[in-house]
Short mmCIF file of C-alpha atoms in Angstrom, two decimals:
data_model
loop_
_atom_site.label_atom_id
_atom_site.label_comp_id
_atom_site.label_asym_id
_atom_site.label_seq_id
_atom_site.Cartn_x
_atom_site.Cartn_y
_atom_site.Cartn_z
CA UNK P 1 -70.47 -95.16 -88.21
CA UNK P 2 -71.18 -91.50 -87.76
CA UNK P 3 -69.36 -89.93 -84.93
CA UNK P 4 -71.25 -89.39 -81.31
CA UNK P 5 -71.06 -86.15 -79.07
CA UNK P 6 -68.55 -88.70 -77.24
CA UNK P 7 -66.25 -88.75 -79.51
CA UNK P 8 -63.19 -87.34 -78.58
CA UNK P 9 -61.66 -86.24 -82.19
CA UNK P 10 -64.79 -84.59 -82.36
CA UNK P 11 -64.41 -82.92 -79.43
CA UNK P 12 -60.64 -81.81 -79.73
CA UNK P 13 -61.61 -80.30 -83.15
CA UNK P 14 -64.31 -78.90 -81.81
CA UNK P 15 -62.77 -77.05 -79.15
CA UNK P 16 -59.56 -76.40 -81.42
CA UNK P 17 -61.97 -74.30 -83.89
CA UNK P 18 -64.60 -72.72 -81.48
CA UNK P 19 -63.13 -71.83 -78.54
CA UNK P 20 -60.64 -69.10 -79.77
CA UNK P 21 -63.87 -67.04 -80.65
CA UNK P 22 -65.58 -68.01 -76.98
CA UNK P 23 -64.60 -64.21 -75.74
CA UNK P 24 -65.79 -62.90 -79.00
CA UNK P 25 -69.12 -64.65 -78.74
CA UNK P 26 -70.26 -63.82 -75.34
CA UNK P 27 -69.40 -59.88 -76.12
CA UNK P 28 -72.12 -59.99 -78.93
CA UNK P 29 -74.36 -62.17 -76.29
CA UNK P 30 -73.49 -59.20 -74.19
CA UNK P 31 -74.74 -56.38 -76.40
CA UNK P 32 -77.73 -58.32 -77.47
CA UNK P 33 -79.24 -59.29 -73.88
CA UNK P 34 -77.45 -56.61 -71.66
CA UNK P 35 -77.79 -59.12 -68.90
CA UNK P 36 -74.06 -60.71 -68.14
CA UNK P 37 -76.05 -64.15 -66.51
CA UNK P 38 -78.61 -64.48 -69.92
CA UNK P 39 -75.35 -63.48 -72.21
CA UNK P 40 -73.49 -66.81 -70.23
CA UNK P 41 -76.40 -68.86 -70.92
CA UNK P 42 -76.89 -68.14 -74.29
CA UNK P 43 -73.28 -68.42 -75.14
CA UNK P 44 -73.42 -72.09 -73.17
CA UNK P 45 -76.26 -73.25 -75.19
CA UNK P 46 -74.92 -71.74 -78.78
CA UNK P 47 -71.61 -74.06 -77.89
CA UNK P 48 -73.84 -77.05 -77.45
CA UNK P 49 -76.16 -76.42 -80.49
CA UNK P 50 -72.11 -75.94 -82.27
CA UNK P 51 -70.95 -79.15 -80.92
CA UNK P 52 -74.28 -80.92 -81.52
CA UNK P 53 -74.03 -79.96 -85.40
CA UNK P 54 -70.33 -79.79 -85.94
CA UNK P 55 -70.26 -82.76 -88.07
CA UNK P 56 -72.46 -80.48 -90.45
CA UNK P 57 -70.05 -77.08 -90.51
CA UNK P 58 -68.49 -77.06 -93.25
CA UNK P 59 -67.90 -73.00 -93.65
CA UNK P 60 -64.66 -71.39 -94.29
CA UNK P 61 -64.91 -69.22 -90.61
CA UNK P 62 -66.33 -70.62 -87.40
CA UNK P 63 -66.80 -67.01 -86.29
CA UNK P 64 -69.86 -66.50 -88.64
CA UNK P 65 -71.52 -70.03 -87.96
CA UNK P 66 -71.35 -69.38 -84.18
CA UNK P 67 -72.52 -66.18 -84.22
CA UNK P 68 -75.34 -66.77 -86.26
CA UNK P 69 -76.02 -70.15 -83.84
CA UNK P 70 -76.02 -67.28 -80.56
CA UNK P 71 -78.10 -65.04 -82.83
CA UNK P 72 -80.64 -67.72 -83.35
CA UNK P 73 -80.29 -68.45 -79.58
CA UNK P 74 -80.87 -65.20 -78.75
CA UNK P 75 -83.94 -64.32 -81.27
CA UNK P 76 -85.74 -67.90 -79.87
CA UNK P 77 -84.79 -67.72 -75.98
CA UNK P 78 -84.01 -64.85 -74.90
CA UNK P 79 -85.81 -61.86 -76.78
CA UNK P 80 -88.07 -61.11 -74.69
CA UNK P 81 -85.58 -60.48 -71.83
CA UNK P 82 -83.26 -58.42 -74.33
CA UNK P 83 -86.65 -56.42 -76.16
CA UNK P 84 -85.98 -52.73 -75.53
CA UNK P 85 -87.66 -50.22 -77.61
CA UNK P 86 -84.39 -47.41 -78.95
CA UNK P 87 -84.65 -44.27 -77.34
CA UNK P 88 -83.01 -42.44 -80.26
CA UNK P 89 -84.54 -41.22 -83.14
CA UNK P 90 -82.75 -41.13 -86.80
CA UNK P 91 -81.01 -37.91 -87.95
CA UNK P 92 -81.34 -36.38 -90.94
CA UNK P 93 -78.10 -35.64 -92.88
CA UNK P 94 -75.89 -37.71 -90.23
CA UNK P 95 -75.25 -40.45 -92.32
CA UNK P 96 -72.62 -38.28 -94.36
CA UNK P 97 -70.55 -37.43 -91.35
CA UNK P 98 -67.62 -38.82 -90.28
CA UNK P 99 -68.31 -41.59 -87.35
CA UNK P 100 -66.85 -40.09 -83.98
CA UNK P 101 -64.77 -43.36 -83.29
CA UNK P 102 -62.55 -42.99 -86.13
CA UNK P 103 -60.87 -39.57 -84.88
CA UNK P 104 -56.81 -39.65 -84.62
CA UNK P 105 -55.69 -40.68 -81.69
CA UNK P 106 -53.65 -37.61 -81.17
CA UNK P 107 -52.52 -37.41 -77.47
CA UNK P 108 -52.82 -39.15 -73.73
CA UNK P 109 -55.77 -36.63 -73.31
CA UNK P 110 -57.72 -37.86 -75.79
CA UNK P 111 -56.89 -41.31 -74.27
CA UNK P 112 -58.16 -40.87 -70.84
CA UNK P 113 -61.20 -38.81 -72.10
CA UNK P 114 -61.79 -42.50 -74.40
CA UNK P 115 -61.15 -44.32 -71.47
CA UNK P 116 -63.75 -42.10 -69.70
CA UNK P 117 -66.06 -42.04 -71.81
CA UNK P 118 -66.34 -46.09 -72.83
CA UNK P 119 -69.43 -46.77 -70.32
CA UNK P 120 -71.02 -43.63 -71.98
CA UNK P 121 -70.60 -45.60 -75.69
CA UNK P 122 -71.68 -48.66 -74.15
CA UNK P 123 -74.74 -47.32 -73.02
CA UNK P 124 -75.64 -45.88 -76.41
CA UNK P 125 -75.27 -49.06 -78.19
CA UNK P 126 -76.99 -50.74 -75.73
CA UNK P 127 -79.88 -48.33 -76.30
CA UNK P 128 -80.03 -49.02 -80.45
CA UNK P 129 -82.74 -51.08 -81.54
CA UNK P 130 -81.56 -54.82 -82.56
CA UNK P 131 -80.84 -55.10 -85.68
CA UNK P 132 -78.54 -51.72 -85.18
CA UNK P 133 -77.29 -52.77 -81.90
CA UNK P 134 -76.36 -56.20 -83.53
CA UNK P 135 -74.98 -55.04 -86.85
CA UNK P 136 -72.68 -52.17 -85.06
CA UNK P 137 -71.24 -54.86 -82.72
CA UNK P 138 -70.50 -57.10 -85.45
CA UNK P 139 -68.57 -54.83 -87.41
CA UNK P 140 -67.37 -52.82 -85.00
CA UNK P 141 -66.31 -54.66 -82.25
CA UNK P 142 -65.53 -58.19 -83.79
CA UNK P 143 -64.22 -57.01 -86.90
CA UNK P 144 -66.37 -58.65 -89.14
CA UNK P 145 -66.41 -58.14 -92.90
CA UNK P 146 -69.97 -57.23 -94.26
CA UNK P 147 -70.15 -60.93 -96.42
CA UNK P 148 -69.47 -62.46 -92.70
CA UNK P 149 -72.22 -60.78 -91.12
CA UNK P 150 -74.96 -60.70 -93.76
CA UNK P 151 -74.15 -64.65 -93.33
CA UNK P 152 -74.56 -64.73 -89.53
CA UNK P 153 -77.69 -62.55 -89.42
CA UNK P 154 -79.32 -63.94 -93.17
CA UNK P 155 -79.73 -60.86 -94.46
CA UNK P 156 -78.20 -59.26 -98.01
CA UNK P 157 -75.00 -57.35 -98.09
CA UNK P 158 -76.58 -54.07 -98.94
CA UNK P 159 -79.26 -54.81 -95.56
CA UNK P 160 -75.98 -54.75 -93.27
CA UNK P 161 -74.32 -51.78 -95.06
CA UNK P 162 -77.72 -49.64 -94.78
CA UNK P 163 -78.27 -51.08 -90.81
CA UNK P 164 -74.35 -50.17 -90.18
CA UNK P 165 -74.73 -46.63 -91.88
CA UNK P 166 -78.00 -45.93 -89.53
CA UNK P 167 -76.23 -47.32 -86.46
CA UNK P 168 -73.52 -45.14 -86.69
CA UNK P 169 -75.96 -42.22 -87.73
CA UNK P 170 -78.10 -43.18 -84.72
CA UNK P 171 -74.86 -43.16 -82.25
CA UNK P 172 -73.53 -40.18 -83.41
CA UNK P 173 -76.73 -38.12 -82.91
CA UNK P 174 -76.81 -39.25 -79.40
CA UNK P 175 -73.56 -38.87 -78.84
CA UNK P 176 -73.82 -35.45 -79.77
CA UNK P 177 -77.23 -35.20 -77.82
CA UNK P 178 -75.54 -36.04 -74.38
CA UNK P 179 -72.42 -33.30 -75.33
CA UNK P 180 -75.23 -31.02 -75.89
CA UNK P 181 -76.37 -31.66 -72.37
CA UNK P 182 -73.24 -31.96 -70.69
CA UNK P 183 -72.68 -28.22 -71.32
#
């Protein structure tokens, strides 16, 4: 006899395996509906969808498999709330140059002017188109190797390194853009 949602193995497994990404989960949900009440919702009904077809994982991370449950949640319930067109263009030449987040962290200074300026990044990745947005924050932010993420979003390795590089080309350019204008 198959086991039921009611099953309370099930459920302790369950909860063993998915809940240690639950904060993980809900910042992608975040970044992909900008909306903290649509971000709980989706993240409520990606855990059910998980717990509904548990007895069918059978991956070697639960990180991927959830996130490409929210990102399926997302695409089919929510898109229309999250659909934003990007209000940066693509930069010739950026590509090649070193990403701004990966500067030495060299002194307290450059620590509080981080701290500072975190809204300011989160606002820029906010503002990428999707599949950017979604890539970056992947990667980026929960650390995910390119094999993981080309599973969660089912597209090919080389499709995530190519949305990553312009994602990081797109940031940087507006990044710069807002220095530009802060002077």
């Amino acid at each position: 006899m198959p086991p039921t949602s009611d099953d309370p193995d099930k459920a302790r497994r369950f909860r063993e395996a998915a809940l240690p990404h639950l904060d993980d989960v809900y910042t992608l949900a975040r970044y992909l509906l900008r909306d903290a009440s649509d971000a709980e919702d989706a993240v409520q009904e990606c855990y059910l969808r998980a717990l509904k077809h548990f007895d069918s994982y059978r991956g070697p991370a639960m990180k991927p498999w959830l996130f490409a449950i929210l990102r399926n949640v997302c695409n089919a319930e929510y898109a229309r709330r999250a659909h934003r067109p990007s209000a940066f263009e693509d930069t010739p030449g950026a590509a090649e140059q070193t990403p701004i987040w990966q500067e030495s962290e060299a002194s307290p200074e450059t620590e509080v002017l981080r701290s500072r300026d975190a809204g300011a990044i989160r606002k820029l990745i906010e503002a990428l188109a999707e599949p950017f947005k979604e890539t970056f924050v992947l990667r980026e932010i929960n650390n995910l190797s390119y094999r993981e993420i080309a599973e969660a979003v089912g597209a090919p390795i080389g499709t995530v390194m190519s949305r990553l590089a312009r994602a990081r080309a797109l940031l940087r350019a507006a990044w710069t853009a807002e220095e530009e204008q802060a002077k």
